[in-house]
């Protein structure tokens, strides 16, 4: 399938690892010009050098002026982005009871406010051209809040509500807005969560991983490549009538429709 994004400009936030990197690689393989962004500038350069057409930008979206600097660097390299991938590091695990308000504010700033700033900076050009794709890398916790991840659940749910509202406002302008929700994908983030659970429960990590996989109908963790392919499709021309949705890439993990 031709996704129709050859020559499109894709800005992928937090793409120096995990799912962000997988999406950047998938978009690049479809011919998009990709802006690889992350706090680790040298790593961003290494990744960009491996892609057909890409530039690297060191960016900290939580820093004052971080989103503005990132978008300006993307424009300098390729022009206004056609595709915006919203992504950010997940906050630390923890329960909802006794939640620290400072930690909650930081999670909302990272998972909602920084992403909204990127949208505000890139959306006007998309609307004026009559074509754009905004896709957020979310979490299955939006569909079913995950135990022990209160900060992530709260921040990502807030982003989902904002994007769902936005989708209805810009659909007539040719701009789609979606979230893609990963289940248990084999990334460093999932490895960290498994290790934290193993430490809490005083169990071997291999035992924790086996128990986790047993809850997934597919019987395994997903791969970043599988997630990236789904994301690339949602950014393509064939997905022009898909907006305001939150599909899951989870191997059947979430039992609800």
Short mmCIF file of C-alpha atoms in Angstrom, two decimals:
data_model
loop_
_atom_site.label_atom_id
_atom_site.label_comp_id
_atom_site.label_asym_id
_atom_site.label_seq_id
_atom_site.Cartn_x
_atom_site.Cartn_y
_atom_site.Cartn_z
CA UNK A 1 0.00 0.00 0.00
CA UNK A 2 1.27 3.45 -0.93
CA UNK A 3 0.72 5.64 2.12
CA UNK A 4 1.12 8.81 0.08
CA UNK A 5 3.55 10.49 2.46
CA UNK A 6 6.67 10.54 0.32
CA UNK A 7 8.16 14.00 0.67
CA UNK A 8 5.95 14.90 3.62
CA UNK A 9 7.67 16.42 6.64
CA UNK A 10 7.27 14.47 9.88
CA UNK A 11 8.23 15.87 13.27
CA UNK A 12 8.54 13.02 15.78
CA UNK A 13 8.89 14.09 19.40
CA UNK A 14 10.94 11.95 21.78
CA UNK A 15 12.16 9.73 18.96
CA UNK A 16 15.58 8.72 20.27
CA UNK A 17 14.24 5.45 21.64
CA UNK A 18 11.29 3.16 22.14
CA UNK A 19 8.06 3.74 20.28
CA UNK A 20 9.03 7.22 19.10
CA UNK A 21 12.06 5.83 17.31
CA UNK A 22 9.98 3.03 15.81
CA UNK A 23 7.51 5.55 14.38
CA UNK A 24 10.31 7.74 13.03
CA UNK A 25 11.85 4.75 11.26
CA UNK A 26 8.51 3.64 9.82
CA UNK A 27 7.72 7.10 8.45
CA UNK A 28 11.20 7.40 6.97
CA UNK A 29 10.83 4.03 5.25
CA UNK A 30 7.70 5.40 3.56
CA UNK A 31 9.62 8.36 2.14
CA UNK A 32 8.87 11.07 4.69
CA UNK A 33 11.50 13.60 5.68
CA UNK A 34 11.82 13.01 9.40
CA UNK A 35 12.89 15.28 12.24
CA UNK A 36 14.34 13.06 14.96
CA UNK A 37 14.07 14.86 18.29
CA UNK A 38 15.12 14.12 21.84
CA UNK A 39 17.15 15.25 24.80
CA UNK A 40 20.06 13.05 23.75
CA UNK A 41 21.42 15.04 20.84
CA UNK A 42 24.23 12.68 19.87
CA UNK A 43 21.86 9.72 19.82
CA UNK A 44 19.38 11.69 17.71
CA UNK A 45 22.18 12.32 15.20
CA UNK A 46 23.10 8.64 15.10
CA UNK A 47 19.50 7.64 14.41
CA UNK A 48 18.96 10.34 11.79
CA UNK A 49 22.12 9.24 9.97
CA UNK A 50 20.63 5.76 9.54
CA UNK A 51 17.41 7.00 7.94
CA UNK A 52 16.94 7.81 4.22
CA UNK A 53 16.05 11.48 4.82
CA UNK A 54 16.25 12.89 8.34
CA UNK A 55 17.74 15.54 10.55
CA UNK A 56 18.41 15.47 14.28
CA UNK A 57 17.35 18.11 16.78
CA UNK A 58 18.28 18.12 20.44
CA UNK A 59 15.13 19.19 22.25
CA UNK A 60 13.77 19.28 25.78
CA UNK A 61 10.03 19.88 25.52
CA UNK A 62 9.75 20.53 29.25
CA UNK A 63 12.22 23.41 29.13
CA UNK A 64 10.99 27.00 28.58
CA UNK A 65 10.86 27.57 24.84
CA UNK A 66 11.61 23.91 24.11
CA UNK A 67 8.64 23.24 21.80
CA UNK A 68 9.21 26.53 19.97
CA UNK A 69 12.89 25.75 19.40
CA UNK A 70 12.05 22.28 18.10
CA UNK A 71 9.46 23.51 15.60
CA UNK A 72 11.75 26.29 14.41
CA UNK A 73 14.54 23.77 13.80
CA UNK A 74 12.15 21.57 11.83
CA UNK A 75 11.07 24.52 9.69
CA UNK A 76 14.66 25.49 9.04
CA UNK A 77 15.46 21.99 7.84
CA UNK A 78 12.35 21.08 5.83
CA UNK A 79 9.59 23.66 6.24
CA UNK A 80 6.37 23.36 8.22
CA UNK A 81 5.64 19.81 9.40
CA UNK A 82 2.83 17.91 7.68
CA UNK A 83 2.88 15.16 10.31
CA UNK A 84 3.25 15.70 14.05
CA UNK A 85 3.90 12.75 16.34
CA UNK A 86 3.25 13.61 19.97
CA UNK A 87 5.29 11.60 22.42
CA UNK A 88 7.05 11.96 25.71
CA UNK A 89 8.67 9.94 28.47
CA UNK A 90 6.32 8.29 30.90
CA UNK A 91 6.37 9.50 34.52
CA UNK A 92 7.49 7.28 37.37
CA UNK A 93 5.25 4.46 38.56
CA UNK A 94 3.24 4.96 41.74
CA UNK A 95 -0.19 4.62 43.33
CA UNK A 96 -2.97 7.20 43.29
CA UNK A 97 -3.34 7.22 47.07
CA UNK A 98 -1.10 9.88 48.56
CA UNK A 99 -0.15 11.26 45.15
CA UNK A 100 2.21 14.22 45.35
CA UNK A 101 0.66 17.28 43.70
CA UNK A 102 4.05 18.44 42.45
CA UNK A 103 4.61 15.14 40.66
CA UNK A 104 1.10 15.34 39.20
CA UNK A 105 1.72 18.86 37.92
CA UNK A 106 4.97 17.71 36.30
CA UNK A 107 3.19 14.78 34.63
CA UNK A 108 0.48 17.04 33.24
CA UNK A 109 3.10 19.49 31.99
CA UNK A 110 5.00 16.71 30.19
CA UNK A 111 2.09 14.67 28.87
CA UNK A 112 -0.40 17.44 28.08
CA UNK A 113 0.95 20.98 28.11
CA UNK A 114 4.17 20.34 26.17
CA UNK A 115 2.21 18.39 23.56
CA UNK A 116 -0.42 21.12 23.27
CA UNK A 117 2.32 23.67 22.65
CA UNK A 118 3.61 21.59 19.74
CA UNK A 119 0.11 21.37 18.29
CA UNK A 120 -0.43 25.13 18.61
CA UNK A 121 2.83 25.78 16.74
CA UNK A 122 2.22 23.39 13.85
CA UNK A 123 -1.56 23.24 13.37
CA UNK A 124 -2.10 26.60 11.59
CA UNK A 125 0.10 25.61 8.64
CA UNK A 126 -1.63 22.22 8.36
CA UNK A 127 -5.06 23.86 8.25
CA UNK A 128 -3.99 26.43 5.69
CA UNK A 129 -2.65 23.68 3.39
CA UNK A 130 -5.71 21.50 3.90
CA UNK A 131 -3.67 18.47 4.95
CA UNK A 132 -2.17 17.35 8.23
CA UNK A 133 -1.72 14.46 10.58
CA UNK A 134 -1.49 14.70 14.36
CA UNK A 135 -0.89 11.39 16.09
CA UNK A 136 -0.18 10.90 19.78
CA UNK A 137 1.57 7.86 21.18
CA UNK A 138 -0.63 7.13 24.15
CA UNK A 139 -1.12 4.18 26.46
CA UNK A 140 -3.66 1.43 26.94
CA UNK A 141 -4.16 3.09 30.32
CA UNK A 142 -6.43 5.55 28.51
CA UNK A 143 -8.85 2.70 27.77
CA UNK A 144 -8.33 0.92 31.09
CA UNK A 145 -6.25 2.73 33.75
CA UNK A 146 -3.21 0.68 34.68
CA UNK A 147 -2.56 -0.23 38.32
CA UNK A 148 0.45 1.53 39.80
CA UNK A 149 0.69 4.12 37.02
CA UNK A 150 -1.45 6.92 38.44
CA UNK A 151 0.63 9.78 37.02
CA UNK A 152 0.67 8.31 33.53
CA UNK A 153 -3.04 7.47 33.64
CA UNK A 154 -3.97 11.02 34.64
CA UNK A 155 -1.70 12.88 32.23
CA UNK A 156 -2.46 10.72 29.20
CA UNK A 157 -6.21 10.82 29.83
CA UNK A 158 -6.05 14.62 29.84
CA UNK A 159 -4.20 14.60 26.51
CA UNK A 160 -6.76 12.19 25.05
CA UNK A 161 -9.65 14.48 26.01
CA UNK A 162 -7.91 17.50 24.47
CA UNK A 163 -7.13 15.69 21.22
CA UNK A 164 -10.63 14.24 20.88
CA UNK A 165 -12.04 17.75 21.18
CA UNK A 166 -9.50 19.10 18.70
CA UNK A 167 -10.28 16.39 16.15
CA UNK A 168 -13.86 17.60 15.72
CA UNK A 169 -12.68 21.18 15.20
CA UNK A 170 -10.15 20.56 12.42
CA UNK A 171 -11.57 17.55 10.52
CA UNK A 172 -13.11 19.76 7.83
CA UNK A 173 -9.67 21.29 7.21
CA UNK A 174 -8.15 17.96 6.16
CA UNK A 175 -6.32 17.45 9.45
CA UNK A 176 -6.77 14.17 11.29
CA UNK A 177 -6.10 13.80 15.02
CA UNK A 178 -5.72 10.36 16.58
CA UNK A 179 -4.07 8.48 19.41
CA UNK A 180 -2.41 5.10 19.07
CA UNK A 181 -2.46 3.11 22.28
CA UNK A 182 0.28 0.54 22.86
CA UNK A 183 -0.16 -2.43 25.11
CA UNK A 184 2.90 -4.32 26.23
CA UNK A 185 5.45 -3.51 23.54
CA UNK A 186 9.02 -4.71 24.02
CA UNK A 187 10.71 -1.37 24.76
CA UNK A 188 13.11 -0.14 27.43
CA UNK A 189 10.16 1.50 29.22
CA UNK A 190 8.35 -1.84 29.56
CA UNK A 191 11.56 -3.48 30.74
CA UNK A 192 11.91 -0.82 33.44
CA UNK A 193 8.31 -1.35 34.57
CA UNK A 194 8.80 -5.11 34.70
CA UNK A 195 11.99 -4.66 36.73
CA UNK A 196 10.23 -2.32 39.15
CA UNK A 197 7.42 -4.81 39.63
CA UNK A 198 9.90 -7.63 40.17
CA UNK A 199 11.65 -5.59 42.87
CA UNK A 200 8.38 -4.71 44.60
CA UNK A 201 7.18 -8.30 44.61
CA UNK A 202 10.60 -9.86 45.25
CA UNK A 203 10.28 -12.06 42.19
CA UNK A 204 12.64 -12.78 39.27
CA UNK A 205 12.11 -10.50 36.28
CA UNK A 206 11.64 -13.53 34.02
CA UNK A 207 8.74 -14.64 36.21
CA UNK A 208 7.15 -11.20 36.04
CA UNK A 209 7.51 -11.13 32.26
CA UNK A 210 5.96 -14.59 31.93
CA UNK A 211 3.01 -13.56 34.11
CA UNK A 212 2.53 -10.41 32.04
CA UNK A 213 2.59 -12.30 28.75
CA UNK A 214 0.05 -14.76 30.13
CA UNK A 215 -2.48 -11.91 30.34
CA UNK A 216 -2.10 -11.10 26.64
CA UNK A 217 -4.20 -13.19 24.24
CA UNK A 218 -1.41 -13.03 21.65
CA UNK A 219 0.87 -14.61 24.25
CA UNK A 220 3.76 -12.23 23.73
CA UNK A 221 4.88 -8.63 23.84
CA UNK A 222 4.47 -6.65 20.66
CA UNK A 223 7.43 -5.34 18.69
CA UNK A 224 8.25 -1.68 18.03
CA UNK A 225 8.17 -2.46 14.28
CA UNK A 226 4.54 -3.59 14.53
CA UNK A 227 3.61 -0.43 16.39
CA UNK A 228 5.50 1.78 13.95
CA UNK A 229 3.72 0.26 10.95
CA UNK A 230 0.31 0.98 12.48
CA UNK A 231 1.35 4.55 13.24
CA UNK A 232 2.62 5.12 9.71
CA UNK A 233 -0.71 3.96 8.28
CA UNK A 234 -2.63 6.42 10.47
CA UNK A 235 -0.38 9.19 9.12
CA UNK A 236 -0.97 8.24 5.51
CA UNK A 237 -3.40 9.31 2.82
CA UNK A 238 -5.47 6.08 3.02
CA UNK A 239 -6.34 7.01 6.63
CA UNK A 240 -7.80 10.40 5.70
CA UNK A 241 -11.27 9.45 7.02
CA UNK A 242 -9.98 8.21 10.38
CA UNK A 243 -9.97 10.92 13.04
CA UNK A 244 -10.85 11.33 16.69
CA UNK A 245 -10.05 7.68 17.39
CA UNK A 246 -7.83 5.81 19.83
CA UNK A 247 -7.08 2.37 18.31
CA UNK A 248 -4.97 -0.06 20.27
CA UNK A 249 -1.91 -2.09 19.32
CA UNK A 250 -2.01 -4.47 22.26
CA UNK A 251 -2.35 -8.09 21.18
CA UNK A 252 -5.85 -8.18 22.67
CA UNK A 253 -4.68 -7.12 26.14
CA UNK A 254 -7.57 -4.73 26.85
CA UNK A 255 -10.73 -6.81 26.98
CA UNK A 256 -13.21 -4.01 26.21
CA UNK A 257 -14.13 -3.05 22.63
#
